[in-house]
CSV table of C-alpha atoms in Angstrom, one decimal:
chain,number,residue,atom,x,y,z
A,14,MET,CA,57.6,92.7,96.4
A,15,LEU,CA,55.7,90.2,98.5
A,16,HIS,CA,53.3,91.7,101.1
A,17,GLN,CA,53.7,90.3,104.6
A,18,THR,CA,50.5,89.9,106.6
A,19,GLU,CA,50.3,90.3,110.3
A,20,ALA,CA,49.9,86.5,110.6
A,21,ASP,CA,53.0,85.9,108.5
A,22,LYS,CA,55.1,87.6,111.2
A,23,TYR,CA,54.4,84.5,113.4
A,24,THR,CA,54.2,81.7,110.9
A,25,ASN,CA,56.3,80.3,108.0
A,26,PRO,CA,53.7,79.9,105.2
A,27,VAL,CA,56.0,78.2,102.6
A,28,THR,CA,57.7,75.9,105.1
A,29,ASP,CA,54.3,75.1,106.7
A,30,THR,CA,53.0,73.9,103.3
A,31,LEU,CA,56.1,71.8,102.7
A,32,SER,CA,56.0,70.4,106.2
A,33,LYS,CA,52.4,69.3,105.8
A,34,ALA,CA,53.2,67.6,102.5
A,35,LEU,CA,56.2,65.8,103.9
A,36,ALA,CA,54.2,64.7,107.0
A,37,ALA,CA,51.5,63.3,104.7
A,38,LEU,CA,54.1,61.1,103.0
A,39,ARG,CA,56.0,60.0,106.1
A,40,ALA,CA,53.7,59.9,109.1
A,41,GLU,CA,51.6,56.9,110.1
A,42,PRO,CA,47.8,57.6,109.7
A,43,GLN,CA,47.2,58.1,113.4
A,44,MET,CA,50.2,60.4,113.7
A,45,LEU,CA,49.0,62.4,110.8
A,46,ALA,CA,45.6,62.8,112.4
A,47,LEU,CA,47.2,64.1,115.5
A,48,ALA,CA,49.4,66.5,113.5
A,49,ARG,CA,46.3,67.8,111.8
A,50,ALA,CA,44.5,68.3,115.1
A,51,TYR,CA,47.5,70.2,116.3
A,52,GLU,CA,47.6,72.4,113.2
A,53,SER,CA,43.9,73.2,113.6
A,54,LEU,CA,44.8,74.9,116.9
A,55,GLU,CA,46.8,77.4,114.9
A,56,PRO,CA,50.1,77.3,116.8
A,57,LYS,CA,52.6,80.0,115.9
A,58,ALA,CA,56.2,79.4,115.0
A,59,ILE,CA,57.9,79.4,118.4
A,60,GLU,CA,61.2,80.6,116.9
A,61,LYS,CA,59.4,83.9,116.0
A,62,LEU,CA,57.9,84.5,119.4
A,63,SER,CA,59.0,85.9,122.7
A,64,VAL,CA,59.3,83.4,125.6
A,65,GLU,CA,56.0,84.7,127.1
A,66,GLU,CA,54.2,84.2,123.8
A,67,ALA,CA,55.8,80.8,123.3
A,68,ARG,CA,54.6,79.5,126.6
A,69,SER,CA,51.0,80.4,125.7
A,70,GLN,CA,51.0,78.3,122.5
A,71,PRO,CA,48.8,75.2,122.2
A,72,THR,CA,50.6,71.9,123.0
A,73,ILE,CA,50.3,68.4,121.7
A,74,ALA,CA,48.3,67.6,124.9
A,75,ASP,CA,45.7,70.1,123.7
A,76,ALA,CA,45.7,68.4,120.3
A,77,ILE,CA,45.2,65.0,121.9
A,78,ASP,CA,42.2,66.4,123.8
A,79,LYS,CA,40.8,67.8,120.6
A,80,LEU,CA,41.2,64.6,118.7
A,81,LEU,CA,39.6,62.6,121.5
A,82,ARG,CA,36.6,64.9,121.5
A,83,GLU,CA,36.3,64.6,117.7
A,84,GLN,CA,36.3,60.8,118.2
A,85,GLY,CA,33.6,61.1,120.8
A,86,ARG,CA,35.8,59.8,123.5
A,87,SER,CA,36.4,61.0,127.1
A,88,THR,CA,39.4,63.2,127.9
A,89,ASP,CA,39.3,62.3,131.5
A,90,PRO,CA,42.7,60.9,132.6
A,91,ALA,CA,41.0,58.6,135.1
A,92,GLU,CA,39.3,56.8,132.1
A,93,LEU,CA,42.3,56.9,129.8
A,94,PHE,CA,44.7,55.6,132.4
A,95,PRO,CA,42.5,53.6,134.8
A,96,GLY,CA,43.9,52.8,138.3
A,97,VAL,CA,46.4,55.7,138.3
A,98,GLU,CA,45.8,58.5,140.8
A,99,SER,CA,47.6,61.8,140.8
A,100,ARG,CA,48.2,64.6,143.3
A,101,ASP,CA,50.2,67.8,143.1
A,102,THR,CA,52.8,68.7,145.7
A,103,GLN,CA,56.1,70.4,146.2
A,104,VAL,CA,59.6,68.9,146.4
A,105,PRO,CA,62.9,70.4,147.4
A,106,GLY,CA,64.9,71.7,144.4
A,107,ALA,CA,68.4,73.1,144.4
A,108,THR,CA,67.3,76.6,145.6
A,109,GLY,CA,63.8,76.0,147.1
A,110,PRO,CA,60.5,74.2,146.7
A,111,LEU,CA,59.5,73.1,143.2
A,112,PRO,CA,56.0,71.9,141.9
A,113,ALA,CA,55.7,68.3,141.2
A,114,ARG,CA,52.9,65.8,140.4
A,115,ILE,CA,52.9,62.3,141.8
A,116,TYR,CA,51.2,59.5,139.9
A,117,GLN,CA,50.5,56.4,141.9
A,118,PRO,CA,48.9,53.1,140.9
A,119,ARG,CA,46.8,51.4,143.5
A,120,SER,CA,49.0,49.1,145.7
A,121,ASP,CA,49.3,47.9,149.2
A,122,GLN,CA,53.1,47.6,148.9
A,123,PRO,CA,55.8,50.2,148.4
A,124,LEU,CA,56.2,50.9,144.7
A,125,PRO,CA,59.3,51.5,142.6
A,126,ILE,CA,59.8,55.2,141.9
A,127,ILE,CA,60.5,56.9,138.6
A,128,LEU,CA,61.7,60.6,138.6
A,129,PHE,CA,60.4,62.0,135.4
A,130,PHE,CA,61.5,65.2,133.6
A,131,HIS,CA,59.2,66.8,131.1
A,132,GLY,CA,60.3,68.3,127.7
A,133,GLY,CA,59.9,71.8,126.3
A,134,GLY,CA,63.5,72.8,125.5
A,135,TRP,CA,64.1,73.9,129.1
A,136,VAL,CA,62.1,77.0,128.3
A,137,VAL,CA,58.4,76.1,127.7
A,138,ALA,CA,55.9,73.5,128.9
A,139,ASP,CA,55.4,71.9,132.3
A,140,LYS,CA,54.3,68.7,134.0
A,141,ALA,CA,50.7,69.2,132.8
A,142,ALA,CA,51.7,69.3,129.2
A,143,TYR,CA,53.4,65.9,129.6
A,144,ASP,CA,50.8,64.3,131.8
A,145,GLY,CA,50.2,61.5,129.2
A,146,SER,CA,53.8,60.4,129.3
A,147,ALA,CA,54.1,60.3,133.1
A,148,ARG,CA,50.7,58.8,133.6
A,149,GLY,CA,51.4,56.2,130.9
A,150,LEU,CA,54.6,55.2,132.6
A,151,ALA,CA,52.9,54.8,135.9
A,152,LEU,CA,50.3,52.6,134.4
A,153,GLU,CA,52.6,50.4,132.4
A,154,THR,CA,55.3,49.9,135.0
A,155,HIS,CA,53.0,49.9,138.1
A,156,ALA,CA,55.5,52.4,139.6
A,157,MET,CA,55.1,55.7,141.3
A,158,VAL,CA,56.1,58.5,139.0
A,159,VAL,CA,57.3,61.9,140.3
A,160,SER,CA,57.0,64.5,137.5
A,161,LEU,CA,59.1,67.6,138.2
A,162,ASP,CA,58.6,71.2,137.2
A,163,TYR,CA,62.3,72.2,137.3
A,164,ARG,CA,63.4,75.8,136.9
A,165,GLN,CA,63.3,77.1,133.3
A,166,ALA,CA,65.3,79.5,131.2
A,167,PRO,CA,65.7,82.3,130.4
A,168,GLU,CA,64.8,83.3,134.0
A,169,HIS,CA,67.0,80.4,135.3
A,170,LYS,CA,69.7,79.7,132.7
A,171,PHE,CA,71.9,76.6,132.4
A,172,PRO,CA,72.6,74.7,134.6
A,173,ALA,CA,69.6,75.5,136.9
A,174,ALA,CA,67.4,72.7,135.6
A,175,TRP,CA,70.3,70.2,136.0
A,176,ASP,CA,70.9,71.3,139.6
A,177,ASP,CA,67.2,70.9,140.4
A,178,ALA,CA,67.1,67.4,138.8
A,179,LEU,CA,70.1,66.2,141.0
A,180,ALA,CA,68.7,67.8,144.1
A,181,VAL,CA,65.3,66.0,143.8
A,182,TYR,CA,67.0,62.7,142.9
A,183,ARG,CA,69.2,63.0,146.0
A,184,TRP,CA,66.1,63.8,148.1
A,185,LEU,CA,64.1,60.9,146.8
A,186,GLN,CA,66.9,58.6,148.0
A,187,GLY,CA,66.6,59.7,151.6
A,188,PRO,CA,64.0,59.1,154.3
A,189,ALA,CA,62.8,62.7,154.2
A,190,ALA,CA,61.0,62.0,150.9
A,191,ASN,CA,58.4,59.8,152.7
A,192,LEU,CA,56.3,59.3,149.6
A,193,GLY,CA,55.6,55.7,150.3
A,194,GLY,CA,57.7,54.4,147.4
A,195,ASP,CA,60.7,52.2,147.5
A,196,PRO,CA,63.9,54.4,147.1
A,197,GLU,CA,66.0,51.3,146.6
A,198,ARG,CA,64.2,50.9,143.2
A,199,LEU,CA,64.5,54.5,141.9
A,200,ALA,CA,64.8,55.2,138.1
A,201,LEU,CA,65.1,58.2,136.0
A,202,ALA,CA,63.1,59.0,132.8
A,203,GLY,CA,62.6,62.1,130.7
A,204,GLU,CA,61.3,63.3,127.3
A,205,SER,CA,63.1,65.5,124.9
A,206,ALA,CA,64.9,68.1,127.1
A,207,GLY,CA,63.9,65.9,130.0
A,208,GLY,CA,65.6,62.9,128.4
A,209,THR,CA,68.8,64.9,128.5
A,210,LEU,CA,68.3,65.7,132.1
A,211,ALA,CA,67.6,62.1,133.0
A,212,LEU,CA,71.0,60.8,131.7
A,213,ALA,CA,72.8,63.9,132.9
A,214,THR,CA,71.4,63.2,136.4
A,215,ALA,CA,72.6,59.6,136.3
A,216,ILE,CA,76.1,60.9,135.4
A,217,ALA,CA,76.0,63.5,138.2
A,218,ALA,CA,74.8,60.8,140.7
A,219,ARG,CA,77.7,58.6,139.7
A,220,ASP,CA,80.2,61.5,140.1
A,221,ALA,CA,78.7,62.4,143.5
A,222,GLN,CA,78.9,58.7,144.6
A,223,LEU,CA,75.2,58.5,145.2
A,224,ARG,CA,73.3,55.3,144.8
A,225,PRO,CA,72.9,54.8,141.0
A,226,PRO,CA,69.4,54.8,139.5
A,227,ALA,CA,68.1,51.4,138.6
A,228,HIS,CA,67.6,52.5,135.0
A,229,VAL,CA,67.6,55.6,132.7
A,230,ALA,CA,64.9,56.0,130.1
A,231,CYS,CA,65.5,58.7,127.5
A,232,VAL,CA,62.8,59.6,125.0
A,233,TYR,CA,64.2,61.5,122.0
A,234,PRO,CA,66.9,63.3,124.1
A,235,LEU,CA,69.2,66.0,122.9
A,236,ALA,CA,72.7,64.6,123.2
A,237,GLN,CA,74.8,67.3,121.4
A,238,THR,CA,74.3,70.9,120.3
A,239,SER,CA,75.2,70.9,116.6
A,240,LEU,CA,72.4,71.7,114.2
A,241,TYR,CA,74.1,69.9,111.4
A,242,THR,CA,73.4,66.2,112.0
A,243,GLU,CA,71.7,64.2,109.3
A,244,SER,CA,68.4,64.2,111.1
A,245,HIS,CA,68.6,68.0,111.7
A,246,LEU,CA,69.0,68.5,108.0
A,247,GLU,CA,66.4,65.9,107.0
A,248,ASN,CA,63.8,67.2,109.4
A,249,ALA,CA,64.7,70.9,109.3
A,250,ILE,CA,61.1,71.9,108.8
A,251,ALA,CA,59.4,69.0,110.6
A,252,LYS,CA,56.6,69.6,113.2
A,253,PRO,CA,56.1,69.9,116.1
A,254,LEU,CA,59.9,70.3,116.5
A,255,ASN,CA,62.2,71.7,113.8
A,256,ARG,CA,65.8,72.9,113.5
A,257,ALA,CA,65.0,76.6,114.1
A,258,MET,CA,63.1,75.8,117.3
A,259,VAL,CA,66.1,73.8,118.7
A,260,SER,CA,68.3,76.8,118.0
A,261,TRP,CA,65.7,79.1,119.7
A,262,PHE,CA,65.6,76.9,122.8
A,263,LEU,CA,69.4,76.7,123.1
A,264,GLY,CA,69.7,80.4,122.6
A,265,HIS,CA,67.5,81.1,125.6
A,266,LEU,CA,69.1,78.3,127.7
A,267,VAL,CA,72.8,79.1,127.7
A,268,ASN,CA,74.7,81.9,129.3
A,269,SER,CA,77.3,82.0,126.4
A,270,PRO,CA,78.3,79.8,123.5
A,271,ALA,CA,80.8,78.1,125.8
A,272,ASP,CA,77.9,76.3,127.6
A,273,LEU,CA,77.0,74.5,124.3
A,274,ALA,CA,80.1,72.3,124.9
A,275,ASP,CA,79.4,71.6,128.5
A,276,PRO,CA,79.1,67.8,128.9
A,277,ARG,CA,76.0,68.2,131.0
A,278,LEU,CA,74.3,69.5,127.9
A,279,SER,CA,76.4,67.9,125.2
A,280,LEU,CA,76.2,64.4,126.6
A,281,LEU,CA,78.3,62.9,123.9
A,282,ASP,CA,81.2,64.8,125.4
A,283,ALA,CA,80.5,63.5,128.9
A,284,GLU,CA,82.3,60.6,130.7
A,285,LEU,CA,79.8,57.9,129.9
A,286,HIS,CA,81.3,54.9,131.6
A,287,GLY,CA,79.8,52.9,134.5
A,288,LEU,CA,76.2,53.9,134.0
A,289,PRO,CA,73.0,51.9,134.8
A,290,PRO,CA,71.0,50.3,132.0
A,291,VAL,CA,69.8,52.9,129.5
A,292,THR,CA,66.8,52.8,127.1
A,293,ILE,CA,66.4,55.3,124.2
A,294,VAL,CA,63.3,55.9,122.2
A,295,ASN,CA,63.4,57.9,119.0
A,296,ALA,CA,60.9,59.2,116.5
A,297,GLY,CA,61.7,59.0,112.8
A,298,ILE,CA,60.4,62.4,111.9
A,299,ASP,CA,62.5,64.3,114.4
A,300,PRO,CA,65.6,66.5,114.3
A,301,LEU,CA,66.9,64.7,117.4
A,302,ARG,CA,66.8,61.2,115.9
A,303,ALA,CA,70.5,61.1,115.1
A,304,ASP,CA,71.3,62.3,118.7
A,305,GLY,CA,69.8,59.0,119.9
A,306,SER,CA,71.8,57.0,117.4
A,307,ARG,CA,75.0,58.6,118.4
A,308,LEU,CA,74.3,58.4,122.1
A,309,GLN,CA,73.6,54.7,121.8
A,310,ALA,CA,76.8,54.1,120.0
A,311,THR,CA,78.9,56.1,122.5
A,312,LEU,CA,77.3,54.4,125.5
A,313,GLU,CA,77.9,51.0,124.0
A,314,LEU,CA,81.5,51.9,123.3
A,315,LYS,CA,81.9,52.7,127.0
A,316,GLY,CA,80.6,49.3,128.0
A,317,ASN,CA,77.0,50.2,129.1
A,318,ASN,CA,73.9,48.2,128.7
A,319,VAL,CA,71.8,50.3,126.3
A,320,ARG,CA,68.9,49.5,123.9
A,321,ARG,CA,67.3,51.9,121.4
A,322,GLU,CA,64.0,51.7,119.5
A,323,ILE,CA,63.1,54.0,116.7
A,324,TYR,CA,59.5,54.5,115.6
A,325,THR,CA,59.7,55.6,112.0
A,326,GLY,CA,56.3,57.0,111.3
A,327,MET,CA,56.2,59.0,114.4
A,328,ALA,CA,57.1,62.7,115.1
A,329,HIS,CA,58.7,64.4,118.1
A,330,GLU,CA,56.2,64.5,121.1
A,331,PHE,CA,54.5,61.3,120.1
A,332,PHE,CA,55.4,59.4,123.2
A,333,GLY,CA,52.7,60.9,125.5
A,334,ALA,CA,49.9,60.4,123.0
A,335,ALA,CA,49.0,56.8,123.9
A,336,ALA,CA,45.3,57.9,124.1
A,337,VAL,CA,45.2,58.4,120.4
A,338,LEU,CA,48.4,56.6,119.0
A,339,ASP,CA,48.7,52.9,119.2
A,340,THR,CA,52.5,53.3,118.6
A,341,ALA,CA,52.8,55.6,121.6
A,342,ARG,CA,51.3,52.9,123.8
A,343,GLU,CA,53.7,50.4,122.2
A,344,ALA,CA,56.7,52.7,123.0
A,345,GLN,CA,55.5,53.2,126.6
A,346,ARG,CA,55.3,49.4,127.0
A,347,TYR,CA,58.7,48.9,125.5
A,348,ILE,CA,60.3,51.3,128.1
A,349,ALA,CA,58.1,49.7,130.8
A,350,ARG,CA,59.5,46.2,130.1
A,351,ARG,CA,63.1,47.5,130.4
A,352,LEU,CA,62.3,49.4,133.6
A,353,ILE,CA,60.5,46.4,135.2
A,354,ALA,CA,63.5,44.2,134.5
A,355,SER,CA,65.8,46.7,136.2
A,356,PHE,CA,63.4,47.0,139.2
A,357,GLY,CA,63.5,43.3,139.6
A,358,HIS,CA,59.8,42.8,140.3
A,359,ARG,CA,57.3,40.6,138.5
A,360,GLN,CA,54.7,43.2,137.5
A,361,VAL,CA,53.9,42.5,133.8
A,362,PRO,CA,52.7,45.4,131.6
A,363,ARG,CA,49.2,45.1,130.4
């Protein structure tokens, strides 16, 4: 009989070994270096943890900082993303004030606004963990980015985060926001769980007859709740996101299995007609890759302007790692070009 050590209670030794071997074969060299930096921080398997324990685990942002230090480079955001200033504030959510971080490039004119939703399965992470994504978008689009800490499950189950997202979008359109940006050029963007929120908010805005966003940028969004897509099976033991983790997140998010079919969460079941331009970014080594493919096909079928780019040697969470991944910078610039075209101004990404 195999003896289980204390560490084994929180890790998957066999699958960890297989995952590392597969990553070595499939990941680009820079992505592999970041993955190894992340593994050196000894993250535990989230699906084996309590919510409190999961929220204390190291993040990809921590791994980026570690890799930068190993390379003898600065971890100061002001040096990594020059010309972008940030400040923390509060914005009105559906039930009360919510923390937010505003990223603002230097400008003497009102800037376009991007409302950004971070990832973390609606359960873990926050705006700080996704600082590289929001800051990179601000730099490459020369737009103001408002990164929101929406309410999380299980304390606030579905659809609390969705309600917060729509409430802040509605507020940003009005004069009460007074952020100095241009509410006529307001876009939505999000990463992972946040990508789902971004498109769901555009749908909710359409249904509420609000002014539509100029664009929706979805970075590896969850678009349906089945765990049996081809990419879920192919990347069942991938890192930093795997099939078991997606199940764990959804289990903490929903009130009952009926919520899994709600079109606000299962976007493929939503009414997807009449939406603004949509850009989807996917990673090759990601259980959610097929969600992006199916979402693109469904949006196109409904007559929407949608483009999708897949980065084959990248894993989930790569997008915010532009400080150490050339491909992440490329992905940020790809989305920036699409956003800028929708904003209708002439700022050209660097």
